[in-house]
N, CA, C and O atoms as a GROMACS GRO file, in nm:
protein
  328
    1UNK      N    1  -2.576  -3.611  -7.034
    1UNK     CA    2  -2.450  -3.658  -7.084
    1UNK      C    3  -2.468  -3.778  -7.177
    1UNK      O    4  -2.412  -3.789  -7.286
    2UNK      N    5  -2.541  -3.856  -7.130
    2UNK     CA    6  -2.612  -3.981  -7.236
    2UNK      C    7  -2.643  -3.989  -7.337
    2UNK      O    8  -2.631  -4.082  -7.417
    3UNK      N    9  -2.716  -3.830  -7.353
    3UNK     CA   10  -2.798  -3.793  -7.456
    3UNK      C   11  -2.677  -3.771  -7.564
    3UNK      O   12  -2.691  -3.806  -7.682
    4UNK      N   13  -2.547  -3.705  -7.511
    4UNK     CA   14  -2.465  -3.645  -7.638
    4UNK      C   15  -2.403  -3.762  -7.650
    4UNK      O   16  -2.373  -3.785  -7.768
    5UNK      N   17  -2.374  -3.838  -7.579
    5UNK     CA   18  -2.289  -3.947  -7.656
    5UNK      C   19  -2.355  -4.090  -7.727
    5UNK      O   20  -2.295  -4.185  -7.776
    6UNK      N   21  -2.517  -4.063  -7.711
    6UNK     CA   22  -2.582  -4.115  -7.842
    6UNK      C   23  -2.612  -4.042  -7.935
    6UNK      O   24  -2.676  -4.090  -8.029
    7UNK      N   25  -2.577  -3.920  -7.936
    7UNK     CA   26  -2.622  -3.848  -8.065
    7UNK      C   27  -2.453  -3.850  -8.142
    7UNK      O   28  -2.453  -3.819  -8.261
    8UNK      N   29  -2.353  -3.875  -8.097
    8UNK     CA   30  -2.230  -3.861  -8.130
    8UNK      C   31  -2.195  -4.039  -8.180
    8UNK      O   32  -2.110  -4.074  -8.262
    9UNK      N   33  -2.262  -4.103  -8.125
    9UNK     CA   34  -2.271  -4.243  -8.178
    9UNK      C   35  -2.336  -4.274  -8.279
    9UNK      O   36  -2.273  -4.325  -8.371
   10UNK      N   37  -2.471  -4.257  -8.293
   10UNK     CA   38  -2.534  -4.220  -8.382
   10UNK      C   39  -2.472  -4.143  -8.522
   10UNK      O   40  -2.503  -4.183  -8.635
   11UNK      N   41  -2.397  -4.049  -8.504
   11UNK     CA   42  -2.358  -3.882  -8.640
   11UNK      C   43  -2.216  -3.962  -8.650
   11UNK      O   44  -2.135  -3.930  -8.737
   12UNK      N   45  -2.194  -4.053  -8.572
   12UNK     CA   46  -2.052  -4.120  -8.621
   12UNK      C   47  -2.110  -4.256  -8.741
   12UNK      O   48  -2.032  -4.287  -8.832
   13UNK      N   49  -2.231  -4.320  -8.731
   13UNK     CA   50  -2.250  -4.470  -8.760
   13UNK      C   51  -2.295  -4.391  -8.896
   13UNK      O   52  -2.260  -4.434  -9.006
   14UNK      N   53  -2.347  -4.313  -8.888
   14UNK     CA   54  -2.433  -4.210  -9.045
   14UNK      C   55  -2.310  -4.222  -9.122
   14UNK      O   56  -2.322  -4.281  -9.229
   15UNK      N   57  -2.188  -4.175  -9.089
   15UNK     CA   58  -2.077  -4.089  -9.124
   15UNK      C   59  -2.035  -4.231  -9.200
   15UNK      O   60  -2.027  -4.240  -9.323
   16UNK      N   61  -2.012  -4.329  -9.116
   16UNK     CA   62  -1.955  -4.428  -9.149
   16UNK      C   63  -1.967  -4.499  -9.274
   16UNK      O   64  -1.890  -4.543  -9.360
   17UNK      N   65  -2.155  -4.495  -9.243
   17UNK     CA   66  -2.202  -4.558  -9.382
   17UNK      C   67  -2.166  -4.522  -9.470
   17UNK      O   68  -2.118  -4.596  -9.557
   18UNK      N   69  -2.180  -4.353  -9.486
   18UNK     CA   70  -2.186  -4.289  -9.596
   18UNK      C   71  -2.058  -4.308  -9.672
   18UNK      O   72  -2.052  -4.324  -9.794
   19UNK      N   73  -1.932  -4.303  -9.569
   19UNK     CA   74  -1.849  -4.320  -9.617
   19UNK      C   75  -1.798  -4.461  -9.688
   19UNK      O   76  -1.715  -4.455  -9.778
   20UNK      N   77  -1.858  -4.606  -9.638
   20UNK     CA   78  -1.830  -4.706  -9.674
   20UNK      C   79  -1.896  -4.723  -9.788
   20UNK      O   80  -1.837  -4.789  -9.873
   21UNK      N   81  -2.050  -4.661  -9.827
   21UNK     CA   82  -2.114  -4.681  -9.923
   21UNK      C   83  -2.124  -4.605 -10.067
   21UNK      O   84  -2.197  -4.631 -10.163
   22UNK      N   85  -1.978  -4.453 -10.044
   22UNK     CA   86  -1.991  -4.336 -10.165
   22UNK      C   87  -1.894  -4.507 -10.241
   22UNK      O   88  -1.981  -4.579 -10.290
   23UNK      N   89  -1.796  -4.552 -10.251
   23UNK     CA   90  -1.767  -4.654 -10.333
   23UNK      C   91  -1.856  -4.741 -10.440
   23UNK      O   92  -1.978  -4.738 -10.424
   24UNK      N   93  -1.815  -4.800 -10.524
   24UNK     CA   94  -1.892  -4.884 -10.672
   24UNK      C   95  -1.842  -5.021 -10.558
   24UNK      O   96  -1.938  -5.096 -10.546
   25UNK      N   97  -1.735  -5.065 -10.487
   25UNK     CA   98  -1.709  -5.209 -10.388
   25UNK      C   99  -1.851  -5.186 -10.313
   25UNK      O  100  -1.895  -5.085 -10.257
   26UNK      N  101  -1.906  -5.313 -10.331
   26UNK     CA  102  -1.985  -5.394 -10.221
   26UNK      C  103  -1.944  -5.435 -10.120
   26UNK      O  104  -1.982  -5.402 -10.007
   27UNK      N  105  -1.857  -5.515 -10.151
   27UNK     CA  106  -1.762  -5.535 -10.024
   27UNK      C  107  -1.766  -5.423  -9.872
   27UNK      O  108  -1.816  -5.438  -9.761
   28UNK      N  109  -1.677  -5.296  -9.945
   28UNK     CA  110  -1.727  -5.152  -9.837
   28UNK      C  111  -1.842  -5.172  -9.766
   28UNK      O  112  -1.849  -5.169  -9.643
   29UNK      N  113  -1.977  -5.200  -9.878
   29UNK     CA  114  -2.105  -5.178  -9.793
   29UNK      C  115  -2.108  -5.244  -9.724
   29UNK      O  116  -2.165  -5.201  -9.624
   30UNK      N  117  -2.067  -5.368  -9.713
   30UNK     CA  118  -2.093  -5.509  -9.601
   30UNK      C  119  -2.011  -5.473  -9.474
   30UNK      O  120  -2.038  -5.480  -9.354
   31UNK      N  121  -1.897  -5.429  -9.547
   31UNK     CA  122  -1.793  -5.374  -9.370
   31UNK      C  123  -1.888  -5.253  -9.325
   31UNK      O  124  -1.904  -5.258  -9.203
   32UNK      N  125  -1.962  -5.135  -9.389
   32UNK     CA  126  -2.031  -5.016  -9.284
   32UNK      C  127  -2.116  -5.118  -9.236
   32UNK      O  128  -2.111  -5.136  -9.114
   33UNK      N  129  -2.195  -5.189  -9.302
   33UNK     CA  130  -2.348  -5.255  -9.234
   33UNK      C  131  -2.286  -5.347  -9.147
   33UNK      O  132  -2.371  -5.404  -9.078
   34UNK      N  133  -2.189  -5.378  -9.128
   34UNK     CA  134  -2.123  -5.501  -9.012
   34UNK      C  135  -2.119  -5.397  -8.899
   34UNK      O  136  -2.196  -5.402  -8.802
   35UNK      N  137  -2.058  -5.336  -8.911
   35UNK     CA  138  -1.998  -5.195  -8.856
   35UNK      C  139  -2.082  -5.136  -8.784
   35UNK      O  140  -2.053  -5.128  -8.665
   36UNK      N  141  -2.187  -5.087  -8.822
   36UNK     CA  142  -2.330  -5.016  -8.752
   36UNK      C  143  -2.364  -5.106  -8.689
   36UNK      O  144  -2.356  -5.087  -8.568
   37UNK      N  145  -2.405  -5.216  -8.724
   37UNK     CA  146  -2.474  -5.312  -8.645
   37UNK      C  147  -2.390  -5.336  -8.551
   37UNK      O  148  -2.456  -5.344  -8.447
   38UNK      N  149  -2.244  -5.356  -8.523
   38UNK     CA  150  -2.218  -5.398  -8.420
   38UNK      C  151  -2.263  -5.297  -8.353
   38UNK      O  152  -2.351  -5.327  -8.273
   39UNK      N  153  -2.214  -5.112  -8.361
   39UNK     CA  154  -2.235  -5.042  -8.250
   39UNK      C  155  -2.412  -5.073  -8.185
   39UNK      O  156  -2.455  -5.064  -8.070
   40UNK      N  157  -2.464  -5.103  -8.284
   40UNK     CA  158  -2.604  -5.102  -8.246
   40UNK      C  159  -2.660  -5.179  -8.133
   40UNK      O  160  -2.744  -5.155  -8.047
   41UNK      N  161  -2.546  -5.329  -8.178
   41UNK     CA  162  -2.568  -5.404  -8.070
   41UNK      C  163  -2.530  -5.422  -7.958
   41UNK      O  164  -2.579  -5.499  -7.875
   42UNK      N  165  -2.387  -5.315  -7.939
   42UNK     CA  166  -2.324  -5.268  -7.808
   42UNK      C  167  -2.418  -5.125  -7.739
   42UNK      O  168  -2.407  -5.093  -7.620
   43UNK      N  169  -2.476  -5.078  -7.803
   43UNK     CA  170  -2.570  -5.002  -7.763
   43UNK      C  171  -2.692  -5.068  -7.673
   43UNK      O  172  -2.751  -5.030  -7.572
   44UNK      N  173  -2.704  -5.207  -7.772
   44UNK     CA  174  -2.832  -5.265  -7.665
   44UNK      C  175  -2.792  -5.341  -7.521
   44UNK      O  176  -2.861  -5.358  -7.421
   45UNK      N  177  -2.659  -5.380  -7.549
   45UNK     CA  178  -2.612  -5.431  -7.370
   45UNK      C  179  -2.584  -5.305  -7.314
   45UNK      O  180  -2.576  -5.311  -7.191
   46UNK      N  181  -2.563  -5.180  -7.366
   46UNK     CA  182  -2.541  -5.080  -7.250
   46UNK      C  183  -2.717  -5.035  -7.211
   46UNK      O  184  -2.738  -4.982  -7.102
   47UNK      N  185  -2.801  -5.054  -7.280
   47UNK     CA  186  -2.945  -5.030  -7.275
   47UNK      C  187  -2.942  -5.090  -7.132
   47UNK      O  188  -2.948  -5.027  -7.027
   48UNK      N  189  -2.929  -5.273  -7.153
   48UNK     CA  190  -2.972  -5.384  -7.048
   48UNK      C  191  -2.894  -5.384  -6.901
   48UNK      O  192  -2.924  -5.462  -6.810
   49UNK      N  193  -2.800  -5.296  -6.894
   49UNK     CA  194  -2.673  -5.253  -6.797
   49UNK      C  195  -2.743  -5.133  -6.724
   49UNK      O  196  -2.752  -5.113  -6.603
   50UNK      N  197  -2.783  -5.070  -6.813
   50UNK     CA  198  -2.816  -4.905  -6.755
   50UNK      C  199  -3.008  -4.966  -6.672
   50UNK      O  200  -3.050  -4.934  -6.560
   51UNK      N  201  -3.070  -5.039  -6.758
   51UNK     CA  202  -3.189  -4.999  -6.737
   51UNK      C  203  -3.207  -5.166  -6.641
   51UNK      O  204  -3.283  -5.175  -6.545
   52UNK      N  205  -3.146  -5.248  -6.676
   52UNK     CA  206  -3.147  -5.395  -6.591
   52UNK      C  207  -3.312  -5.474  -6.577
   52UNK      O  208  -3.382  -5.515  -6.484
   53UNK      N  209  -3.322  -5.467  -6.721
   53UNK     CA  210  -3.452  -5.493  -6.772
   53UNK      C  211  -3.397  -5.668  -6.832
   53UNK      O  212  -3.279  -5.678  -6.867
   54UNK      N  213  -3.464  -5.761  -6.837
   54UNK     CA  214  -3.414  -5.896  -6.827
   54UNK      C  215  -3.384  -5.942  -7.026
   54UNK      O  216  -3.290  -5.995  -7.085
   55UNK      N  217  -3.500  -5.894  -7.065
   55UNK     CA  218  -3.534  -5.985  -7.202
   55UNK      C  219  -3.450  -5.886  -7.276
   55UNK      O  220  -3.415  -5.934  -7.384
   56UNK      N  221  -3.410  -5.778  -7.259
   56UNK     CA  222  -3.294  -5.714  -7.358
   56UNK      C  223  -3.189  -5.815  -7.387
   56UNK      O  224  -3.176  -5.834  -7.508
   57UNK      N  225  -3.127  -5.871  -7.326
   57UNK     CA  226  -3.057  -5.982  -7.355
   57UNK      C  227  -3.094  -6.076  -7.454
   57UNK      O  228  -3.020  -6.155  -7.513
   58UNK      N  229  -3.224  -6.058  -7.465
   58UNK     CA  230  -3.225  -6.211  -7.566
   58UNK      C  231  -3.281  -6.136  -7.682
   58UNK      O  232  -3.298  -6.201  -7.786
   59UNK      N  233  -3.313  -6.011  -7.681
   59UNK     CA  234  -3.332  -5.931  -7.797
   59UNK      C  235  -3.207  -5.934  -7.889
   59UNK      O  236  -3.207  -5.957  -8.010
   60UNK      N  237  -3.076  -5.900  -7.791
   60UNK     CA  238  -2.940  -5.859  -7.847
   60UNK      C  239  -2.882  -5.985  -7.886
   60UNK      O  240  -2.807  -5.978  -7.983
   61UNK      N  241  -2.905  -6.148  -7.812
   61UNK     CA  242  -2.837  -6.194  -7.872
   61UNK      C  243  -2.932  -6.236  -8.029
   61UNK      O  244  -2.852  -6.242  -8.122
   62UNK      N  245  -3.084  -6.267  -8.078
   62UNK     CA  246  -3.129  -6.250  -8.160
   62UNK      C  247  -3.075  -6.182  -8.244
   62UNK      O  248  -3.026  -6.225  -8.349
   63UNK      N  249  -3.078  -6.033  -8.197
   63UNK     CA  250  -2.984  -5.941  -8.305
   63UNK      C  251  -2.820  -5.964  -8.346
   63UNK      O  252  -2.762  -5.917  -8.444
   64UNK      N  253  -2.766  -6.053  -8.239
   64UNK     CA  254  -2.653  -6.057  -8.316
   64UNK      C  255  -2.656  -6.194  -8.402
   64UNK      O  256  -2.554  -6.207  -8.470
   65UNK      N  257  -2.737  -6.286  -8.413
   65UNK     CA  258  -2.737  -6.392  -8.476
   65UNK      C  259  -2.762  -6.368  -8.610
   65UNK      O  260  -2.715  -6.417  -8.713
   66UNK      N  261  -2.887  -6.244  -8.578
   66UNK     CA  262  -2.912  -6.222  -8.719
   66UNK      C  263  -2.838  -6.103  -8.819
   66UNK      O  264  -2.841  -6.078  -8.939
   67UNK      N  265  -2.784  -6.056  -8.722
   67UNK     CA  266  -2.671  -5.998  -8.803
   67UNK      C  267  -2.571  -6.080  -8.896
   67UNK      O  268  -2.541  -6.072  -9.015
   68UNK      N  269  -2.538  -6.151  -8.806
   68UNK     CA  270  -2.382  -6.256  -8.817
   68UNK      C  271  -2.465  -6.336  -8.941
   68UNK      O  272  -2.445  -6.278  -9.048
   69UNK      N  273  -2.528  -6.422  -8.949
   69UNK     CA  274  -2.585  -6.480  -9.040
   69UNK      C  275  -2.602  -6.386  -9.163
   69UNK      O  276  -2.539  -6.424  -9.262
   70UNK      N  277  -2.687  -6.246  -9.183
   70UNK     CA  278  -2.706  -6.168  -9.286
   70UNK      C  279  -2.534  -6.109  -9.352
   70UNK      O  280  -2.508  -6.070  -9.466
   71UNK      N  281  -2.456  -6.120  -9.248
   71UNK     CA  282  -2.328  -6.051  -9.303
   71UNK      C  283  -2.266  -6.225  -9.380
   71UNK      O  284  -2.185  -6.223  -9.472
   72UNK      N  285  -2.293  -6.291  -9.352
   72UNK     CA  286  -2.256  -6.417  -9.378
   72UNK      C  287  -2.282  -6.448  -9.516
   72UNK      O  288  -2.191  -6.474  -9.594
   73UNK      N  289  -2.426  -6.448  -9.555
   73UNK     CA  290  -2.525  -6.455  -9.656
   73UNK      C  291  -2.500  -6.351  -9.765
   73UNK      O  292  -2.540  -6.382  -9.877
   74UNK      N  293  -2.440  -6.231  -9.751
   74UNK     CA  294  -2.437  -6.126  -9.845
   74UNK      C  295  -2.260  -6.128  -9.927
   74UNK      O  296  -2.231  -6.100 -10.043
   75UNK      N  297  -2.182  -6.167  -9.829
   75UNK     CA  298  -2.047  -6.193  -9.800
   75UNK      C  299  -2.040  -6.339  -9.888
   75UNK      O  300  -1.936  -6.362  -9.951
   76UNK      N  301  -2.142  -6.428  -9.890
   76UNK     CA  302  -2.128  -6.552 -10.015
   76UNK      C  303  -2.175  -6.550 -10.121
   76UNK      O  304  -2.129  -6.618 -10.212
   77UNK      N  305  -2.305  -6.450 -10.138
   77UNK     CA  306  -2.325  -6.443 -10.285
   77UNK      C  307  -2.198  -6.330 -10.325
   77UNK      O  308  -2.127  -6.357 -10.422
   78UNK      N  309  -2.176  -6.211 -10.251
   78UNK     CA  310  -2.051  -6.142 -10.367
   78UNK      C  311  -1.972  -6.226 -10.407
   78UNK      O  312  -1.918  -6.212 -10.517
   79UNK      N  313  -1.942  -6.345 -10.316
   79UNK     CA  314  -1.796  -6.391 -10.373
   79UNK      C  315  -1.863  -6.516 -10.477
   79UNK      O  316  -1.798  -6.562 -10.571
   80UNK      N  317  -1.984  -6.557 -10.448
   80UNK     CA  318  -2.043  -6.636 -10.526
   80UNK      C  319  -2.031  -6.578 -10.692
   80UNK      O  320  -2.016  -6.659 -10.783
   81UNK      N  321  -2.038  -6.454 -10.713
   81UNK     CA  322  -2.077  -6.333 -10.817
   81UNK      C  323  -1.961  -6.318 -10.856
   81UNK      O  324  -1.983  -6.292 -10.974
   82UNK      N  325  -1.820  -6.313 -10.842
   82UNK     CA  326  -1.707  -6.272 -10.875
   82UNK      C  327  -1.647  -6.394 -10.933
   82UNK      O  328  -1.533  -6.391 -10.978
   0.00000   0.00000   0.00000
């Protein structure tokens, strides 16, 4: 059952991109890549929930810092650019 609802998580985050990224707006691309990454990173606390392995936690919050920061950074040069 796990299996289909990461492959359905997964064929949804593809979908997403594709769709945020057929656009000429940058902008779009920054909301799919915000977008994926979050599921990605709700994927890794259900990892640390299911499997109760300790350092997943500090993987995910890493990953969300460096998300948050990269969406931050891409989000000031567009507007830097306009």
């Amino acid at each position: 059952m796990s299996f289909y609802i990461t492959m359905a998580a997964i064929s949804a985050s593809i979908l997403m991109l594709m769709w945020f990224s057929a656009g000429s707006d940058p902008w779009r691309l920054i909301i799919g890549y915000s977008s994926i990454s979050t599921r990605l990173l709700i994927g890794i606390v259900f990892i640390e929930l299911v499997t109760q392995v300790d350092f997943i936690s500090g993987v995910a919050l890493l990953f969300l810092i460096l998300n948050t920061s990269g969406t931050i950074i891409a989000a000031y040069y567009l507007g830097v650019r306009r």
